[in-house]
GROMACS .gro file of C-alpha atoms in nm:
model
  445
    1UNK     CA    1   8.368  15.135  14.713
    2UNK     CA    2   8.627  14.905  14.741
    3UNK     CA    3   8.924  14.997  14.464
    4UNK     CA    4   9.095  14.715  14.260
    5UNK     CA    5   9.368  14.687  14.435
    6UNK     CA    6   9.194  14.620  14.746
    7UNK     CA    7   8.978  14.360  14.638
    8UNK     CA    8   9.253  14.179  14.453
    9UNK     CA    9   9.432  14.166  14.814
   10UNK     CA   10   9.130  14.057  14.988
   11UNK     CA   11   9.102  13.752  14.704
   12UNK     CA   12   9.469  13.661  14.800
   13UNK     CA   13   9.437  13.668  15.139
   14UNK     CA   14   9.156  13.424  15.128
   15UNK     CA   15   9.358  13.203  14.904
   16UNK     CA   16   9.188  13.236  14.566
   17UNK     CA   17   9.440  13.417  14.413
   18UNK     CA   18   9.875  13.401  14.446
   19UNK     CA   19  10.025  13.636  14.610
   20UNK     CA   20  10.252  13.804  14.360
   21UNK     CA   21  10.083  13.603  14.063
   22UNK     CA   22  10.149  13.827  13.744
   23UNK     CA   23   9.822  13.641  13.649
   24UNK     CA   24   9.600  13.778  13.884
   25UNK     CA   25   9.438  13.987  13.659
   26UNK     CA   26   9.432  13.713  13.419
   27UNK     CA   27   9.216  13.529  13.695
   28UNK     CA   28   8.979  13.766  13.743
   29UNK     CA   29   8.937  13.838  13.294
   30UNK     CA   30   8.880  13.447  13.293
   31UNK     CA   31   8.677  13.378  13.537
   32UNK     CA   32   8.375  13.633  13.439
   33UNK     CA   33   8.428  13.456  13.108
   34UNK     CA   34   8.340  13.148  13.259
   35UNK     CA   35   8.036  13.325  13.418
   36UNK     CA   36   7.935  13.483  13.050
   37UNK     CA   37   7.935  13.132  12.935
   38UNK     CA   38   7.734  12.976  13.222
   39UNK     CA   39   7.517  13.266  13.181
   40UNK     CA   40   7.432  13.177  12.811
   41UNK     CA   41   7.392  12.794  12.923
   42UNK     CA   42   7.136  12.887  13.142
   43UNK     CA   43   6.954  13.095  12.850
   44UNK     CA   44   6.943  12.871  12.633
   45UNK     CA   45   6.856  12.551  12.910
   46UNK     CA   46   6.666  12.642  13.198
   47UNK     CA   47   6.340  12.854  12.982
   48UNK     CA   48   6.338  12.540  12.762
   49UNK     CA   49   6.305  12.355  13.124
   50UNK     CA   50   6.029  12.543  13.264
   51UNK     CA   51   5.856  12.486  12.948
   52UNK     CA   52   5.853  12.131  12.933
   53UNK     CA   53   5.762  12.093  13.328
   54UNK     CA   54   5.482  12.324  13.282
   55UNK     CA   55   5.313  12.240  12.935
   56UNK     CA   56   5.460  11.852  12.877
   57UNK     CA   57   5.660  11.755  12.558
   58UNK     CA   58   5.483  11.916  12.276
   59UNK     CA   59   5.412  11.780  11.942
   60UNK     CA   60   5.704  11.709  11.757
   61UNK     CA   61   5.733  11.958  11.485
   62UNK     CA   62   5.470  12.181  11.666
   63UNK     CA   63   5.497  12.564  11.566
   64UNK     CA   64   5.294  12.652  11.878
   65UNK     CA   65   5.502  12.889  12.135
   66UNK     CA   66   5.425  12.765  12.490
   67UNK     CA   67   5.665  12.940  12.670
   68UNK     CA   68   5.562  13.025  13.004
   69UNK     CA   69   5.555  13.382  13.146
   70UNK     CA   70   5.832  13.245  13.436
   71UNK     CA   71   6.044  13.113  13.163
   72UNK     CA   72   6.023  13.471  12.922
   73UNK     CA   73   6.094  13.645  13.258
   74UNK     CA   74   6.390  13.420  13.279
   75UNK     CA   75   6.511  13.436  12.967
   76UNK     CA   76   6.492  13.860  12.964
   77UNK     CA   77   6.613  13.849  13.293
   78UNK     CA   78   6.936  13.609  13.198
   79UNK     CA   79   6.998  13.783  12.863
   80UNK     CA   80   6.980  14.152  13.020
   81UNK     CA   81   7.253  13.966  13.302
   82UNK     CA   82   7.499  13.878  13.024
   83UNK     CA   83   7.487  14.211  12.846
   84UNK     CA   84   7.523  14.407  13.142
   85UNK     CA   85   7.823  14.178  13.252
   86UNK     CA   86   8.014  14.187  12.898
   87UNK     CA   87   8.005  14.573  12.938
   88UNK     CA   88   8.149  14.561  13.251
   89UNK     CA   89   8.397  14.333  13.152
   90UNK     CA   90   8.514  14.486  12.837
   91UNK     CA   91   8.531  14.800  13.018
   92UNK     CA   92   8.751  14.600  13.294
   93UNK     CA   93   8.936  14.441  13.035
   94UNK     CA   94   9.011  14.824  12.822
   95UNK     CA   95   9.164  14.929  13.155
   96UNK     CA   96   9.441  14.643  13.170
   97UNK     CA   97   9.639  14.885  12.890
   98UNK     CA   98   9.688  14.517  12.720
   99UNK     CA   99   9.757  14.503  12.365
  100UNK     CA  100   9.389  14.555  12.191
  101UNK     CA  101   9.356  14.545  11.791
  102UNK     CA  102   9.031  14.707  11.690
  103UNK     CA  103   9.033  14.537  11.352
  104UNK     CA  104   9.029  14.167  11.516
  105UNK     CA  105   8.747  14.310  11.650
  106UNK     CA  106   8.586  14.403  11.343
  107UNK     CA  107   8.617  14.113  11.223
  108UNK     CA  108   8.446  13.879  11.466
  109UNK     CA  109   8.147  14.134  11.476
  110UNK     CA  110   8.123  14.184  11.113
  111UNK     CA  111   7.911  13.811  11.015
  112UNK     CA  112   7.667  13.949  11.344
  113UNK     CA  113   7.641  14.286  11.207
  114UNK     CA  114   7.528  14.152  10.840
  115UNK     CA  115   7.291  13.937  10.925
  116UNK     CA  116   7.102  14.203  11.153
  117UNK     CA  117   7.113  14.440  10.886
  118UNK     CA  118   6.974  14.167  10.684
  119UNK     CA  119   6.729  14.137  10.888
  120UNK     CA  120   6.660  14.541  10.892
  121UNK     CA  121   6.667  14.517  10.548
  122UNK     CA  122   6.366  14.323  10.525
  123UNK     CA  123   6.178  14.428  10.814
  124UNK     CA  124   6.310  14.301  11.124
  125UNK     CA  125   6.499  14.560  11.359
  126UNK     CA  126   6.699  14.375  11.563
  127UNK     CA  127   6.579  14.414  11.992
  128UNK     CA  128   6.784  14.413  12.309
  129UNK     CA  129   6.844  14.042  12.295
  130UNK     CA  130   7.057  14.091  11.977
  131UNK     CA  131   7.322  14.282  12.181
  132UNK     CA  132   7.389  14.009  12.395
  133UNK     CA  133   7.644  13.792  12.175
  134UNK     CA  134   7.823  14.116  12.042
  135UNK     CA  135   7.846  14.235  12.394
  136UNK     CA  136   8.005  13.910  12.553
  137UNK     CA  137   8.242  13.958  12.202
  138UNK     CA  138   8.367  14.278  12.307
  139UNK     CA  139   8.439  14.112  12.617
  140UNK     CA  140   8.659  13.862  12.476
  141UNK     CA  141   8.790  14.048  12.334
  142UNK     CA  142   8.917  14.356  12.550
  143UNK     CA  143   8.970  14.030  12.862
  144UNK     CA  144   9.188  13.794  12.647
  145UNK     CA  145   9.125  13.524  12.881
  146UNK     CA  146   9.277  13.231  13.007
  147UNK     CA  147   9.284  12.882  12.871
  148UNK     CA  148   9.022  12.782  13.204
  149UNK     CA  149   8.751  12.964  12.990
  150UNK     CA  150   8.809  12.641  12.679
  151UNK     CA  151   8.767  12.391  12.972
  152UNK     CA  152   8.427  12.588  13.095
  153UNK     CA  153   8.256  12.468  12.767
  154UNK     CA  154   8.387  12.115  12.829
  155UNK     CA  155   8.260  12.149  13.170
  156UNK     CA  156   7.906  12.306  13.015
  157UNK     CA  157   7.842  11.983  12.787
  158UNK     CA  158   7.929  11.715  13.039
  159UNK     CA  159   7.653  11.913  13.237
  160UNK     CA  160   7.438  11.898  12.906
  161UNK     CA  161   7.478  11.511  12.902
  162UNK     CA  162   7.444  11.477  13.261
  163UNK     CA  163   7.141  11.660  13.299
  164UNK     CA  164   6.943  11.516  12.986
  165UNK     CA  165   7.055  11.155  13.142
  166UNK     CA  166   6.895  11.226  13.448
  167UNK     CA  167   6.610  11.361  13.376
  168UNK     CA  168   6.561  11.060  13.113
  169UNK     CA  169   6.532  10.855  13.403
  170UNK     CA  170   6.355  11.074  13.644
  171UNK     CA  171   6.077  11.194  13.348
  172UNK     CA  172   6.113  10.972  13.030
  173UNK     CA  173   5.785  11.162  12.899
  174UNK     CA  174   5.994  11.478  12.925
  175UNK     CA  175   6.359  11.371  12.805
  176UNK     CA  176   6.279  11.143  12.569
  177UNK     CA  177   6.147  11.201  12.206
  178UNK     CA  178   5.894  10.946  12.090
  179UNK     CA  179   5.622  10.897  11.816
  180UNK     CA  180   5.705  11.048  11.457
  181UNK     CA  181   6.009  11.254  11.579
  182UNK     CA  182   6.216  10.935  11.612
  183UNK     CA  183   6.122  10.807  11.229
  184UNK     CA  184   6.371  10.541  11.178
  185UNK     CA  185   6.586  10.535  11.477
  186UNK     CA  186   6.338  10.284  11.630
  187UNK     CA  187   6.628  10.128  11.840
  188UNK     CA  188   6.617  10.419  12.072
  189UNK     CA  189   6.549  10.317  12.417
  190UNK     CA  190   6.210  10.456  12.479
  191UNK     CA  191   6.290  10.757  12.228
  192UNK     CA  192   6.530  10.998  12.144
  193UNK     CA  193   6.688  11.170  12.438
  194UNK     CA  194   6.636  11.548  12.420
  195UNK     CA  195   6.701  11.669  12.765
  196UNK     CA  196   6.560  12.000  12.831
  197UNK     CA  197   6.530  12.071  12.417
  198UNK     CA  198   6.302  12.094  12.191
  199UNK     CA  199   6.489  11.802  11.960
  200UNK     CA  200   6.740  11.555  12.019
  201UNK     CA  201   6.954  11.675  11.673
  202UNK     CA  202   6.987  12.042  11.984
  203UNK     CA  203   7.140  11.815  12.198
  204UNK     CA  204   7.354  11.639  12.003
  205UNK     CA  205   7.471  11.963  11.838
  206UNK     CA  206   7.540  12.086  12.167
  207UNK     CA  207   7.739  11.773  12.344
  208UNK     CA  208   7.943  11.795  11.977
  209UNK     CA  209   8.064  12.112  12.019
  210UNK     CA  210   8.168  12.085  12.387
  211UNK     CA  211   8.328  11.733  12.318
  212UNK     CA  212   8.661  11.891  12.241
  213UNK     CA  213   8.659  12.106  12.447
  214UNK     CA  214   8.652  11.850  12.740
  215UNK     CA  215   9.054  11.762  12.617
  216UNK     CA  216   9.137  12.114  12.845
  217UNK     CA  217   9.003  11.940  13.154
  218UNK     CA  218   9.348  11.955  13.355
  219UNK     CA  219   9.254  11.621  13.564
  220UNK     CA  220   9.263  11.310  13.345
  221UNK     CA  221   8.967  11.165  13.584
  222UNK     CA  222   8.764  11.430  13.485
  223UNK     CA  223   8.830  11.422  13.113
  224UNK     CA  224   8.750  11.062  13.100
  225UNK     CA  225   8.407  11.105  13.289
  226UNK     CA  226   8.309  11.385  13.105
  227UNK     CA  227   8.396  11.235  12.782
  228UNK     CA  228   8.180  10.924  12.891
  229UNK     CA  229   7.866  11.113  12.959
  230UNK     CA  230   7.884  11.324  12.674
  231UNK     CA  231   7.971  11.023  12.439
  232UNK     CA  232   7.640  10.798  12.592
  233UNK     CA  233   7.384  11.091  12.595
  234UNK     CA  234   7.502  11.131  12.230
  235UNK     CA  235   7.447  10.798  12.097
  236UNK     CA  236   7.124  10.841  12.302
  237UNK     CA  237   7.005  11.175  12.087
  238UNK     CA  238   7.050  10.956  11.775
  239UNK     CA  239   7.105  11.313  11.606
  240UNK     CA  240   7.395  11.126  11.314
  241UNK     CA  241   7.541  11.462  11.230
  242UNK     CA  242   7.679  11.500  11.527
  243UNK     CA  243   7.762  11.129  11.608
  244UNK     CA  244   7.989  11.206  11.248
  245UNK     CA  245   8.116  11.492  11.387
  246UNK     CA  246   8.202  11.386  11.716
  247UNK     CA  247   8.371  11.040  11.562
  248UNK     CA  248   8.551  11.265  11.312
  249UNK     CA  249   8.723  11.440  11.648
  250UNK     CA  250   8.758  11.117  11.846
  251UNK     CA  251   8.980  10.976  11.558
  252UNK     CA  252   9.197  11.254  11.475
  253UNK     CA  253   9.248  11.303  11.860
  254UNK     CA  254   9.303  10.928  11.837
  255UNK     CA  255   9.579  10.956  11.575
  256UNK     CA  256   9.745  11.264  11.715
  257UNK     CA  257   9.786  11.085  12.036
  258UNK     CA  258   9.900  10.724  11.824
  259UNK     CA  259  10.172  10.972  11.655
  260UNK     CA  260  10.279  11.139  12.003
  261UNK     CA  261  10.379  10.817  12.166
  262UNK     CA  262  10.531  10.683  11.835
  263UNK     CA  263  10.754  10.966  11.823
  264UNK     CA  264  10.572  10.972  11.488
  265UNK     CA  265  10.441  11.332  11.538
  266UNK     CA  266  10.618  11.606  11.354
  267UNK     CA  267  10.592  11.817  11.061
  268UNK     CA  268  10.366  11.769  10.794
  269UNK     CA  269  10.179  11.439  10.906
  270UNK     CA  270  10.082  11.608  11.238
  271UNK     CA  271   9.921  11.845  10.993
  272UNK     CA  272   9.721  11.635  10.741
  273UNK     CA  273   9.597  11.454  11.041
  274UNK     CA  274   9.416  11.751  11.139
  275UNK     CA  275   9.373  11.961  10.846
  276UNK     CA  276   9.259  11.681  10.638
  277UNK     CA  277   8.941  11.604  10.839
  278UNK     CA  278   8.877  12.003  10.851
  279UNK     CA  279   8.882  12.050  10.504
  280UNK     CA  280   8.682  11.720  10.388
  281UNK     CA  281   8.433  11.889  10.618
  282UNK     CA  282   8.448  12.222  10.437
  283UNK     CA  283   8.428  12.030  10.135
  284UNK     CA  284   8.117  11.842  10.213
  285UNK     CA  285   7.934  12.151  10.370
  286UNK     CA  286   8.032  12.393  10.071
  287UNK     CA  287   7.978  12.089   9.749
  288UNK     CA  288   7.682  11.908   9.842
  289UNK     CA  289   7.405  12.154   9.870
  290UNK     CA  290   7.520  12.285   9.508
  291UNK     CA  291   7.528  11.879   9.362
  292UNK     CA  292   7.247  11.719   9.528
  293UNK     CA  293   6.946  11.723   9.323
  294UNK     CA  294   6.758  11.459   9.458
  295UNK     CA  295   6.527  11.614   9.698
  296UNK     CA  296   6.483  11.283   9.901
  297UNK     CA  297   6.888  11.268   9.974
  298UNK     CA  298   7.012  11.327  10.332
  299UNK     CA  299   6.690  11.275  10.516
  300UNK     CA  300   6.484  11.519  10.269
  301UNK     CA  301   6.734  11.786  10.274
  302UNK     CA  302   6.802  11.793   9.930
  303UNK     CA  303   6.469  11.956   9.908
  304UNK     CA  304   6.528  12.224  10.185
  305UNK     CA  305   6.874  12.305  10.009
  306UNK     CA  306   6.717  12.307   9.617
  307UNK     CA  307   6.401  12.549   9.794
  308UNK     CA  308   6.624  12.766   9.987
  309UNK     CA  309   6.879  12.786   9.696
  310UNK     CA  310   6.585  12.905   9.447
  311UNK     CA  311   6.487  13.177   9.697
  312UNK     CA  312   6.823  13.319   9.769
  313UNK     CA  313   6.856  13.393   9.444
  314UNK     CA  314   6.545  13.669   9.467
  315UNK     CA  315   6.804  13.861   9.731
  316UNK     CA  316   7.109  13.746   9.678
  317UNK     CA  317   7.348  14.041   9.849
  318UNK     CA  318   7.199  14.043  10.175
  319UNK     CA  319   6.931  13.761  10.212
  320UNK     CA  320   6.599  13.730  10.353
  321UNK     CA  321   6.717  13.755  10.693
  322UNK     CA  322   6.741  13.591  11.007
  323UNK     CA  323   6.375  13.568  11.089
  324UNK     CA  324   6.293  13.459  10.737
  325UNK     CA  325   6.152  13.135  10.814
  326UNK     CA  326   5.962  13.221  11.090
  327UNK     CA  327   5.801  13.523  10.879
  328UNK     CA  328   5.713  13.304  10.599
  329UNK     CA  329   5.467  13.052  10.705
  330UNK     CA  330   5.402  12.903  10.336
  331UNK     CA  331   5.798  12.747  10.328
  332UNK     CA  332   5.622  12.463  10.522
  333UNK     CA  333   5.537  12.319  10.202
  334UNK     CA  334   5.797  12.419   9.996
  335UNK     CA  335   6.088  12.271  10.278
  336UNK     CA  336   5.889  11.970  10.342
  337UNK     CA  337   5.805  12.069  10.707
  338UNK     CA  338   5.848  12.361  10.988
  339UNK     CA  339   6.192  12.390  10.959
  340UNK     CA  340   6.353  12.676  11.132
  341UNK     CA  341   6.728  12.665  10.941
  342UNK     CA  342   6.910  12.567  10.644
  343UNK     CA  343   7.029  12.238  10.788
  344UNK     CA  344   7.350  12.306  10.563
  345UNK     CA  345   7.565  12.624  10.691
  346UNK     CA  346   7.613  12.756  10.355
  347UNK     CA  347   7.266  12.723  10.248
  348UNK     CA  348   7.140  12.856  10.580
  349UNK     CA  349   7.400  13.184  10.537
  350UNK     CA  350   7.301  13.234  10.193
  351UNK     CA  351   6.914  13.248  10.229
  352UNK     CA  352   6.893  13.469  10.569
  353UNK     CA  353   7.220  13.706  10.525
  354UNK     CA  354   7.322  13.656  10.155
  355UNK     CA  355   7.651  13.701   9.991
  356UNK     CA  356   7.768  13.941  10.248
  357UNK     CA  357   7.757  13.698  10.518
  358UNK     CA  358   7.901  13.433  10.347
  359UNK     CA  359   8.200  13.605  10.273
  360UNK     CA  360   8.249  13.775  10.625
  361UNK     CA  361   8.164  13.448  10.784
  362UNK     CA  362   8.497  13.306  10.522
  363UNK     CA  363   8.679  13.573  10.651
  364UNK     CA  364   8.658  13.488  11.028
  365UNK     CA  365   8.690  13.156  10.966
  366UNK     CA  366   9.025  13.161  10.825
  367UNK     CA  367   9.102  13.415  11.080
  368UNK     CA  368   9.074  13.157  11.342
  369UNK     CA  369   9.206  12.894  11.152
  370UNK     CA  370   9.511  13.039  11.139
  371UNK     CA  371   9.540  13.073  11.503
  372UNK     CA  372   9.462  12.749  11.576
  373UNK     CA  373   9.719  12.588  11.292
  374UNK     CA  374   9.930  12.820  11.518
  375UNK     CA  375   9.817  12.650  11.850
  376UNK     CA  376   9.845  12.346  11.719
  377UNK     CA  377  10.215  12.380  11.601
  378UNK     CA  378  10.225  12.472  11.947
  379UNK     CA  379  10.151  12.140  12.136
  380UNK     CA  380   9.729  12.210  12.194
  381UNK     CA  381   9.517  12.028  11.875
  382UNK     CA  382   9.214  12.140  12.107
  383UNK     CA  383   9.100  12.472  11.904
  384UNK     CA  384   9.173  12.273  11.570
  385UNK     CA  385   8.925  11.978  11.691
  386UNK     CA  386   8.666  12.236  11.794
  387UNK     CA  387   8.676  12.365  11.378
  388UNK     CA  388   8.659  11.998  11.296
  389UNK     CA  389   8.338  11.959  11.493
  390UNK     CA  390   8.199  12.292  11.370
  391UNK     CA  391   8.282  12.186  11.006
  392UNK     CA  392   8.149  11.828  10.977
  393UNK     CA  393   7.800  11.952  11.183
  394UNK     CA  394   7.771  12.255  10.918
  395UNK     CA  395   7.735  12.013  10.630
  396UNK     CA  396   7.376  11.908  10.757
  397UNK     CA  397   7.257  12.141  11.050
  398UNK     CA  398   7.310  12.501  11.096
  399UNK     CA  399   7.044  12.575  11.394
  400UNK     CA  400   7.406  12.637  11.585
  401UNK     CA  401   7.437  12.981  11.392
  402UNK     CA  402   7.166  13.131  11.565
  403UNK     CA  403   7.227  13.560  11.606
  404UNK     CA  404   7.084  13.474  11.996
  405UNK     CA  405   7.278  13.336  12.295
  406UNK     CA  406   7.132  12.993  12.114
  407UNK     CA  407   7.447  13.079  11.904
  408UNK     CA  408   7.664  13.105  12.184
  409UNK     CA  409   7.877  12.779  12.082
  410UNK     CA  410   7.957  12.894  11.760
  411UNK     CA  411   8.021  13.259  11.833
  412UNK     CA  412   8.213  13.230  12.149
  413UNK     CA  413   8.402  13.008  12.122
  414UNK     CA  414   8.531  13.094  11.783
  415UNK     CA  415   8.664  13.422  11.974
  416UNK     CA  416   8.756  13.258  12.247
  417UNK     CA  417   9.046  13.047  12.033
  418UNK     CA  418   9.139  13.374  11.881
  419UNK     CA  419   9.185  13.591  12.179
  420UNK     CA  420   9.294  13.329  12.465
  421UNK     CA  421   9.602  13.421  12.660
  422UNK     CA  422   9.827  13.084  12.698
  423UNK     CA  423   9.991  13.166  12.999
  424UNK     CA  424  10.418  13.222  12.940
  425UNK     CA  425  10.592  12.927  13.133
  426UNK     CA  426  10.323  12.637  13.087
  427UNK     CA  427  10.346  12.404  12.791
  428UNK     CA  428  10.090  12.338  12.597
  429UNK     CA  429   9.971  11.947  12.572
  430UNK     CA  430   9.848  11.752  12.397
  431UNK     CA  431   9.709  11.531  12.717
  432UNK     CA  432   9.929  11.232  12.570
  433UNK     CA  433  10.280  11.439  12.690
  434UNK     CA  434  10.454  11.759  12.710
  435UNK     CA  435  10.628  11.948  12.435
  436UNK     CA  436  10.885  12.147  12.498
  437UNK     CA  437  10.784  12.399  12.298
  438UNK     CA  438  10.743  12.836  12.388
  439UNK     CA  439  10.382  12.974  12.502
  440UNK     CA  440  10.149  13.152  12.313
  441UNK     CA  441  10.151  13.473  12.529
  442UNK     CA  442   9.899  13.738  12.432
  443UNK     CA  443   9.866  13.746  12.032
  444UNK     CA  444  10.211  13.661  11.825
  445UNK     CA  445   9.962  13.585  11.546
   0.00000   0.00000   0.00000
């Protein structure tokens, strides 16, 4: 078997690597993080795929599970790939003698950990496919990866938006949402697109998330097309939350850039400009589940909220767990339809993992907060933006908390902003102009 050192030559020699490069190691930890994260793309994507070729669009709000046996296969297959690979890399990454801090750890685990024993707790033992987002975690964590690994989820959403555009226009009947599902976005061209999903409000959720992540693209070519495919498949997917979401980014990247080139763009203004749009989103996600009481407000999800709210309160530590609404078929009535979350983060947390998960969830929130306030003082808004996304979308959706690679946009990249290595030498941007500012190198935080 070929030893480390040997391969790491042979890399060199065939030019993917420097000779010499102190980051070599760094290249090798980042790029199986990009793999981990294409490997969760295709999890969550290509199953959903093989479904619609083979069985059509279903029903919109159908319960029935028409997953083929190729796509399961798939799907086990993909999920057993990432969990064997995040072993191997965190035992990779434990070898690098690199500065490791169990209780960081602990902490990112900790929201994961409650809401399968929430789900033990009431039932449900979690199976293999709940190691898989822990795993790629522990990954993360012991690889401390390179900024390439942000730009990979860029990358990942302008192939999202790519990918539901063309198959919109090779198979509408497929793509496109039509019928009930679109209610009263009737200007939709021939439907709501949905790409490969079951619902256009995945999509949108998805190509949110991503969008600012596609500021790390290092060519300004490729930001600009990505940006433009993610922002028309978006306003195709009609899903409003994440339109909000995604304006809410565009503007504050907007003004951050307006500030740069004024000269404009130093202490505390730089820092209302971005913490003000993260905390009206906290504000909105936390207040108006607990205010609203009529149950037609925000598209009927006044009534999910006031239902959910009332049945919390029957377990109120640890929830009813994950599986909850899937195990109770009579919340149909109750939520106003086969809804399979919250559709408010707070709400969601509260009925499936309880207290508990709230506050863990709080507590790695700030954690990564902090580090990005940190980034951010450092010339890169990018990890702030992403929390501005994730905030505004967890006011009316919460189907992006899932404990299964579904999750893998919340999760991962919440670690990855936390335990990315900004390489010493190599200012970070703000794609308007460089700072002269130091590096984050490893974890000053």
């Amino acid at each position: 078997m070929l030893s480390r050192d040997r391969m790491v030559a042979g890399l060199q020699r065939a030019g993917f690597l420097g000779r010499g490069d102190p980051a070599t190691v760094d290249r090798v930890a980042t790029g199986g993080v990009v793999v981990l994260l294409g490997l969760a793309w295709v999890r969550v994507t290509i199953p959903s795929l093989l479904d619609l070729l083979s069985n059509g669009r279903p029903t919109f709000n159908a319960a029935v599970d028409s997953m083929p046996a190729t796509g399961r296969l798939l799907g086990d297959a993909v999920t057993a790939a990432v969990i064997g690979l995040s072993l191997l890399l965190a035992g990779y990454g434990l070898r690098r003698r690199r500065q490791h801090r169990p209780g960081e750890l602990v902490v990112a685990l900790a929201p994961l950990g409650a809401l399968h024993l929430a789900g033990l707790v009431n039932g449900e033992p979690p199976g293999p496919v709940a190691l898989a987002l822990p795993a790629a975690i522990l990954a993360i964590w012991a690889l401390q990866p390179g900024t390439p690994a942000l730009a990979a989820i860029g990358v990942l959403g302008a192939v999202s938006a790519a990918g539901a555009l063309l198959l919109a226009a090779l198979r509408p009947d497929l793509a496109l949402l039509t019928g009930a599902g679109v209610g009263a976005k009737s200007w939709a061209v021939g439907g709501l697109l949905t790409g490969a999903y079951p619902h256009s409000n995945v999509l949108g959720i998805m190509l949110a998330l991503s969008l600012p992540f596609v500021f790390r693209l290092r060519h300004g070519w490729s930001r600009r097309v990505a940006l433009a495919m993610i922002l028309v498949a978006l306003v195709w997917t009609g899903s409003r939350t994440s339109q909000l979401a995604a304006l809410v980014v565009l503007l504050t990247r907007g003004l951050l850039h307006w500030q740069a080139v004024g000269r404009m763009g130093v202490g505390w203004r730089r820092s209302v400009l971005v913490g003000g749009p993260a905390a009206a989103g906290l504000v909105l996600t936390v207040l108006s589940p607990l205010l609203v009481t009529d149950p037609a407000m925000f598209t009927k999800r006044g009534q999910i909220w006031r239902a959910l709210l009332s049945r919390w309160a029957d377990r109120p530590l640890v929830g009813h767990g994950s599986g909850y609404f899937e195990r109770q078929p009579q919340l149909v009535e109750a939520l106003g339809g086969r809804y399979t979350h919250g559709h408010n983060v707070l709400v969601h947390l509260l009925a499936v993992g309880g207290l508990l998960t709230v506050v863990l969830v709080a507590v790695l929130l700030g954690f990564v907060w902090r580090r990005s306030v940190l980034l951010f003082g450092r010339g890169d808004p990018t990890p702030a933006l992403y929390l501005i996304a994730l905030a505004w979308i967890s006011w009316l959706e919460a189907s992006h908390l899932a404990v299964t690679l579904a999750g893998y946009l919340t999760w991962l990249p919440l670690c990855l902003i936390r335990w990315t290595s900004w390489p010493a030498g190599q200012p970070a941007t703000t794609g308007s102009e460089e700072q002269d500012v130091p590096k984050v190198v490893g974890d000053p935080a």
